[in-house]
Tab-separated table of C-alpha atoms in Angstrom:
chain	number	residue	atom	x	y	z
A	1	SER	CA	7.041	-0.123	3.634
A	2	SER	CA	6.954	2.403	6.257
A	3	GLU	CA	6.425	4.706	3.158
A	4	GLY	CA	2.355	3.916	2.806
A	5	ARG	CA	0.536	6.439	-0.095
A	6	ILE	CA	-2.088	6.139	-2.046
A	7	GLU	CA	-2.637	7.316	-6.021
A	8	ILE	CA	-5.257	7.605	-6.943
A	9	HIS	CA	-5.845	8.371	-11.413
A	10	ARG	CA	-8.852	10.024	-13.214
A	11	GLU	CA	-9.399	10.533	-16.407
A	12	LYS	CA	-12.594	13.332	-15.411
A	13	PRO	CA	-12.785	13.727	-11.853
A	14	ASP	CA	-15.774	15.536	-11.661
A	15	GLN	CA	-17.905	12.432	-13.034
A	16	ALA	CA	-17.687	9.140	-11.049
A	17	PRO	CA	-16.068	6.027	-13.660
A	18	LEU	CA	-17.899	2.496	-14.497
A	19	VAL	CA	-14.695	0.392	-13.115
A	20	SER	CA	-12.248	1.035	-10.293
A	21	ILE	CA	-9.291	-0.686	-11.061
A	22	ILE	CA	-7.732	-1.249	-7.285
A	23	ILE	CA	-3.491	-2.113	-7.728
A	24	PRO	CA	-2.069	-3.131	-4.547
A	25	THR	CA	1.511	-2.779	-4.534
A	26	THR	CA	5.068	-2.909	-1.890
A	27	ASP	CA	7.105	-0.864	-3.619
A	28	ALA	CA	5.644	0.868	-6.672
A	29	THR	CA	7.425	-0.582	-9.275
A	30	ARG	CA	7.529	-4.392	-8.233
A	31	ASP	CA	10.842	-4.348	-10.809
A	32	GLY	CA	9.406	-2.588	-13.447
A	33	LEU	CA	6.626	-4.910	-13.770
A	34	LEU	CA	4.047	-2.201	-12.407
A	35	PRO	CA	4.260	1.081	-14.655
A	36	SER	CA	4.456	-1.325	-17.706
A	37	LEU	CA	0.832	-2.658	-16.648
A	38	LEU	CA	0.027	1.271	-16.039
A	39	LYS	CA	0.566	1.900	-19.485
A	40	GLN	CA	-0.803	-1.360	-20.559
A	41	LEU	CA	-3.933	0.010	-18.524
A	42	GLU	CA	-3.311	3.417	-21.039
A	43	GLU	CA	-3.961	1.579	-23.950
A	44	GLN	CA	-6.946	-0.425	-23.053
A	45	THR	CA	-10.183	0.172	-25.703
A	46	PHE	CA	-12.175	0.474	-22.529
A	47	ARG	CA	-11.321	3.929	-20.784
A	48	ASP	CA	-14.380	4.869	-18.584
A	49	PHE	CA	-11.953	3.658	-15.121
A	50	GLU	CA	-10.072	5.273	-13.181
A	51	ILE	CA	-6.703	3.854	-11.202
A	52	ILE	CA	-6.302	3.238	-7.350
A	53	VAL	CA	-3.056	2.339	-6.831
A	54	ILE	CA	-2.262	1.250	-2.866
A	55	ILE	CA	1.360	1.676	-2.292
A	56	GLY	CA	3.161	0.115	1.125
A	57	ASP	CA	0.884	-2.374	2.855
A	58	THR	CA	1.852	-5.374	2.990
A	59	ARG	CA	-1.151	-6.893	3.462
A	60	GLN	CA	-3.104	-7.385	0.204
A	61	GLY	CA	-6.674	-7.745	1.969
A	62	ARG	CA	-6.171	-4.673	4.062
A	63	ALA	CA	-4.924	-2.597	0.641
A	64	ILE	CA	-7.711	-3.402	-1.443
A	65	ASN	CA	-10.234	-2.983	0.887
A	66	CYS	CA	-8.886	1.108	0.987
A	67	GLY	CA	-9.620	0.947	-2.403
A	68	ALA	CA	-12.610	-0.711	-2.393
A	69	GLN	CA	-13.856	2.080	0.069
A	70	LEU	CA	-12.485	5.015	-1.576
A	71	ALA	CA	-13.553	3.684	-5.086
A	72	GLU	CA	-16.523	5.525	-7.178
A	73	GLY	CA	-16.921	3.053	-10.104
A	74	LYS	CA	-20.090	-0.022	-10.078
A	75	TYR	CA	-17.350	-2.318	-11.218
A	76	LEU	CA	-13.954	-3.337	-8.750
A	77	VAL	CA	-11.161	-5.131	-10.907
A	78	THR	CA	-7.963	-6.273	-9.502
A	79	PHE	CA	-4.782	-6.876	-10.793
A	80	ASP	CA	-1.668	-7.535	-8.777
A	81	ASP	CA	1.311	-5.133	-9.436
A	82	ASP	CA	3.279	-8.188	-11.514
A	83	THR	CA	0.115	-8.408	-14.132
A	84	ARG	CA	0.539	-8.091	-17.639
A	85	LEU	CA	-2.580	-7.829	-19.917
A	86	GLY	CA	-3.225	-10.366	-22.677
A	87	HIS	CA	-5.058	-8.072	-24.825
A	88	ASN	CA	-6.121	-4.618	-25.446
A	89	ASP	CA	-9.610	-4.909	-25.050
A	90	LEU	CA	-9.527	-7.349	-22.134
A	91	LEU	CA	-11.535	-4.684	-19.968
A	92	GLU	CA	-13.897	-3.856	-22.964
A	93	LYS	CA	-14.940	-7.627	-22.792
A	94	MET	CA	-14.526	-8.011	-19.173
A	95	VAL	CA	-17.418	-5.141	-18.645
A	96	SER	CA	-19.788	-5.923	-21.561
A	97	GLN	CA	-19.782	-9.716	-19.661
A	98	ILE	CA	-20.559	-9.074	-16.505
A	99	GLU	CA	-23.070	-6.089	-17.535
A	100	LYS	CA	-24.841	-8.884	-18.545
A	101	HIS	CA	-24.775	-11.737	-16.098
A	102	PRO	CA	-26.665	-9.350	-12.359
A	103	ASP	CA	-26.018	-13.568	-11.068
A	104	ILE	CA	-21.926	-12.876	-11.418
A	105	GLY	CA	-20.480	-12.004	-8.228
A	106	MET	CA	-16.908	-12.171	-9.482
A	107	ALA	CA	-15.658	-12.895	-12.755
A	108	GLY	CA	-12.117	-14.082	-13.393
A	109	VAL	CA	-9.871	-14.826	-16.963
A	110	ALA	CA	-7.003	-17.008	-18.310
A	111	ASN	CA	-3.928	-17.087	-17.128
A	112	LEU	CA	-1.620	-18.161	-19.930
A	113	VAL	CA	1.932	-18.856	-21.186
A	114	PRO	CA	3.702	-16.090	-22.795
A	115	GLU	CA	5.327	-16.723	-25.589
A	116	ASP	CA	8.540	-14.900	-24.614
A	117	ALA	CA	8.462	-17.011	-21.083
A	118	SER	CA	11.452	-18.511	-20.195
A	119	PHE	CA	12.478	-22.140	-19.975
A	120	PHE	CA	12.505	-21.712	-16.429
A	121	VAL	CA	9.698	-20.026	-16.480
A	122	ARG	CA	7.593	-21.608	-18.810
A	123	ARG	CA	8.623	-24.886	-17.091
A	124	VAL	CA	7.399	-23.696	-13.832
A	125	MET	CA	3.503	-22.511	-15.506
A	126	LYS	CA	2.757	-26.289	-16.657
A	127	GLU	CA	4.248	-28.179	-13.433
A	128	LEU	CA	2.441	-26.291	-11.469
A	129	PRO	CA	-1.293	-26.425	-10.355
A	130	ARG	CA	-3.130	-22.771	-10.965
A	131	ARG	CA	0.058	-21.061	-12.565
A	132	THR	CA	-1.878	-21.539	-14.970
A	133	SER	CA	-5.586	-21.623	-16.403
A	134	PRO	CA	-6.650	-22.160	-19.795
A	135	MET	CA	-8.831	-20.125	-22.073
A	136	VAL	CA	-12.527	-21.096	-21.761
A	137	THR	CA	-15.291	-21.125	-24.811
A	138	GLU	CA	-18.511	-19.883	-22.263
A	139	ILE	CA	-18.814	-18.358	-18.806
A	140	VAL	CA	-17.974	-21.427	-16.560
A	141	ASP	CA	-17.786	-21.200	-12.802
A	142	SER	CA	-14.571	-21.893	-12.133
A	143	ASP	CA	-12.476	-21.724	-8.647
A	144	MET	CA	-10.038	-20.058	-11.085
A	145	ALA	CA	-11.338	-16.725	-10.701
A	146	GLU	CA	-8.507	-14.721	-8.727
A	147	HIS	CA	-6.827	-11.762	-7.521
A	148	PRO	CA	-4.152	-11.076	-10.516
A	149	CYS	CA	-7.352	-10.097	-12.889
A	150	CYS	CA	-10.911	-9.987	-11.713
A	151	ILE	CA	-13.818	-8.120	-11.606
A	152	ILE	CA	-16.314	-7.566	-9.204
A	153	PRO	CA	-19.211	-5.859	-8.376
A	154	ARG	CA	-18.822	-3.130	-5.943
A	155	HIS	CA	-22.480	-3.809	-3.918
A	156	VAL	CA	-21.205	-7.744	-4.103
A	157	PHE	CA	-17.747	-6.470	-3.100
A	158	LEU	CA	-18.951	-4.492	-0.263
A	159	GLU	CA	-22.001	-6.611	0.630
A	160	VAL	CA	-19.865	-9.776	1.863
A	161	GLY	CA	-17.860	-7.564	4.369
A	162	GLY	CA	-14.804	-7.162	0.866
A	163	GLU	CA	-11.756	-8.926	2.065
A	164	ASN	CA	-9.962	-10.542	5.007
A	165	GLU	CA	-7.944	-8.440	6.916
A	166	ILE	CA	-6.355	-11.080	9.127
A	167	ILE	CA	-5.080	-13.860	7.178
A	168	PRO	CA	-1.446	-13.221	4.848
A	169	ARG	CA	-2.420	-15.978	3.100
A	170	GLY	CA	-5.395	-17.590	1.113
A	171	LEU	CA	-7.089	-14.431	0.771
A	172	ASP	CA	-8.653	-15.733	-3.004
A	173	PRO	CA	-10.246	-19.226	-2.039
A	174	TYR	CA	-12.018	-17.079	0.848
A	175	LEU	CA	-13.379	-14.273	-0.942
A	176	ARG	CA	-14.928	-16.511	-3.738
A	177	GLN	CA	-16.474	-18.615	-0.401
A	178	GLU	CA	-18.003	-15.696	0.761
A	179	ILE	CA	-19.087	-14.196	-3.032
A	180	ARG	CA	-21.240	-18.155	-3.201
A	181	LYS	CA	-22.132	-17.646	0.068
A	182	ALA	CA	-23.949	-14.486	-0.615
A	183	GLY	CA	-25.724	-15.909	-3.873
A	184	TYR	CA	-23.560	-15.216	-6.676
A	185	ARG	CA	-21.769	-16.944	-9.471
A	186	VAL	CA	-17.878	-16.894	-9.245
A	187	VAL	CA	-16.460	-17.911	-12.591
A	188	VAL	CA	-14.219	-17.044	-15.355
A	189	LEU	CA	-15.340	-14.941	-18.756
A	190	PRO	CA	-14.012	-16.529	-22.161
A	191	GLY	CA	-12.103	-14.763	-24.764
A	192	VAL	CA	-10.127	-13.023	-21.590
A	193	TYR	CA	-6.448	-13.847	-20.354
A	194	ILE	CA	-3.577	-12.258	-18.994
A	195	HIS	CA	0.297	-13.518	-18.030
A	196	HIS	CA	0.824	-13.722	-14.252
A	197	LEU	CA	3.566	-15.676	-13.977
A	198	PRO	CA	5.839	-17.204	-11.371
A	199	PRO	CA	8.945	-15.703	-9.951
A	200	LYS	CA	12.020	-15.390	-12.606
A	201	THR	CA	14.426	-16.733	-10.607
A	202	PHE	CA	15.534	-19.869	-9.248
A	203	LYS	CA	16.371	-17.898	-6.171
A	204	LYS	CA	12.521	-15.894	-5.641
A	205	PHE	CA	11.205	-19.265	-6.811
A	206	VAL	CA	12.713	-20.420	-3.822
A	207	LYS	CA	12.380	-17.826	-1.163
A	208	GLN	CA	8.164	-17.507	-2.279
A	209	PHE	CA	7.204	-21.203	-1.514
A	210	TYR	CA	9.178	-21.458	1.402
A	211	ARG	CA	7.309	-18.096	2.386
A	212	ASN	CA	3.747	-19.661	0.866
A	213	GLY	CA	4.367	-22.523	3.719
A	214	LYS	CA	5.296	-20.466	6.359
A	215	MET	CA	2.417	-18.237	5.978
A	216	ALA	CA	-0.030	-21.686	5.554
A	217	ALA	CA	0.649	-22.869	8.577
A	218	TYR	CA	0.431	-19.641	10.224
A	219	VAL	CA	-2.931	-19.203	8.827
A	220	ASN	CA	-3.884	-23.187	10.121
A	221	LYS	CA	-2.567	-22.671	13.446
A	222	PHE	CA	-3.878	-19.208	14.556
A	223	TYR	CA	-6.713	-18.963	11.966
A	224	PRO	CA	-8.030	-22.635	11.095
A	225	GLU	CA	-11.538	-21.503	10.297
A	226	PHE	CA	-10.292	-19.735	7.440
A	227	VAL	CA	-8.204	-22.299	5.557
A	228	ILE	CA	-10.147	-23.983	2.240
A	229	GLU	CA	-9.804	-26.473	-0.502
A	230	LEU	CA	-8.964	-25.567	-3.935
A	231	THR	CA	-10.324	-27.284	-7.004
A	232	THR	CA	-7.384	-27.054	-10.345
A	233	ARG	CA	-9.727	-27.110	-13.345
A	234	HIS	CA	-12.399	-24.811	-14.493
A	235	GLY	CA	-15.732	-26.502	-13.595
A	236	ASP	CA	-14.948	-28.795	-10.506
A	237	GLU	CA	-17.094	-28.495	-7.514
A	238	VAL	CA	-14.777	-27.013	-4.482
A	239	PRO	CA	-14.044	-30.020	-2.031
A	240	LYS	CA	-15.594	-29.663	1.358
A	241	LYS	CA	-12.474	-29.294	4.042
A	242	ARG	CA	-10.764	-32.635	5.032
A	243	PHE	CA	-9.505	-33.436	8.053
A	244	ILE	CA	-5.328	-32.600	8.993
A	245	ILE	CA	-4.688	-36.252	8.029
A	246	SER	CA	-6.478	-36.274	4.886
A	247	ARG	CA	-4.067	-33.404	4.256
A	248	ILE	CA	-0.920	-34.924	5.087
A	249	PHE	CA	-1.154	-37.790	3.029
A	250	SER	CA	-2.666	-35.795	0.109
A	251	TYR	CA	0.365	-33.541	-0.007
A	252	PHE	CA	2.970	-36.799	0.198
A	253	TYR	CA	0.641	-38.968	-2.442
A	254	ARG	CA	1.425	-35.853	-4.527
A	255	LEU	CA	4.954	-35.567	-3.615
A	256	LEU	CA	4.729	-39.484	-4.679
A	257	ALA	CA	3.071	-38.601	-7.988
A	258	THR	CA	5.622	-35.906	-8.810
A	259	LEU	CA	8.422	-38.021	-8.577
A	260	VAL	CA	6.838	-40.725	-10.980
A	261	THR	CA	6.234	-38.430	-13.297
A	262	PHE	CA	9.656	-36.581	-13.253
A	263	ARG	CA	8.478	-32.645	-12.143
A	264	ILE	CA	10.951	-31.244	-10.561
A	265	PHE	CA	10.149	-27.504	-10.490
A	266	TYR	CA	6.603	-29.396	-8.471
A	267	LEU	CA	8.420	-31.413	-6.351
A	268	LEU	CA	10.735	-28.668	-5.296
A	269	SER	CA	7.610	-26.486	-4.478
A	270	LEU	CA	6.619	-28.942	-2.368
A	271	ILE	CA	9.782	-29.424	-0.225
A	272	LEU	CA	10.113	-25.817	-0.212
A	273	TYR	CA	6.282	-25.497	0.741
A	274	LEU	CA	6.552	-28.709	3.587
A	275	SER	CA	9.899	-26.571	5.042
A	276	GLY	CA	8.742	-23.771	5.563
A	277	TYR	CA	5.540	-25.097	6.595
A	278	ILE	CA	7.196	-26.641	9.452
A	279	VAL	CA	9.358	-24.369	10.601
A	280	GLY	CA	6.618	-21.325	10.538
A	281	TYR	CA	4.116	-23.948	12.103
A	282	LEU	CA	6.993	-24.451	15.152
A	283	ASN	CA	8.116	-20.562	15.108
A	284	LEU	CA	5.606	-18.186	14.866
A	285	ASN	CA	3.427	-16.578	16.686
A	286	LYS	CA	0.180	-14.806	16.002
A	287	ASP	CA	1.642	-11.264	16.549
A	288	ASP	CA	4.120	-12.497	14.236
A	289	VAL	CA	3.013	-11.691	10.838
């Protein structure tokens, strides 16, 4: 969108808040989900925050960096524009825990299937890896801390150079890697959760996973140094980068496994992703994205 702008909401303009909430969005509504998120933030028990909404920048990394430059809080909290908060004391619990642990550089939360989820959304979240993450009972080192809801000390964010503005996909693993390299922990906090849902319709599901494949191909083709492995469970150590042949075998093994276990939506997501990847790798140029 050419209508790029920034909105800053501060309850007390004359004093710096403890927390700066950064929300990147392309269209300022996200089918009504962003206004809903802003309303949920008004209902939080913790109120010492400002909200910075970056509108119209399709590069999430650049948008978050822009917000971080304007932020005045000690901590940065990022939300996606379609995040649903799980409870009214979410921010209170996140802030109180990270305040006690200066060794934490990034802290995420659980992502649960909401009770009102449709059959389609419920199946997708249960079948696909990393579409949900369970609650934990203590602070756990985890690769599941992600942008839909995480808290980062602002000095840590600036120390590691912020978000990667070059790549269109893979921001989460890059940021987690840089924070760990700087000597900080990446964790998931107990007692806090959100609902971050996959696309609600089959058509949007197809579009998203095909596009994800294309963008992954772009990163692999032009910026392979930013390709980082993922884990699927709390506490698992992030594996070292594999050779391309190993990743190909792993991909087709997963395809076979989804057939055997009748995880139809996971199988479909893999096929769509692979289709997008092939098309992207063959056709995308460096300046296309």
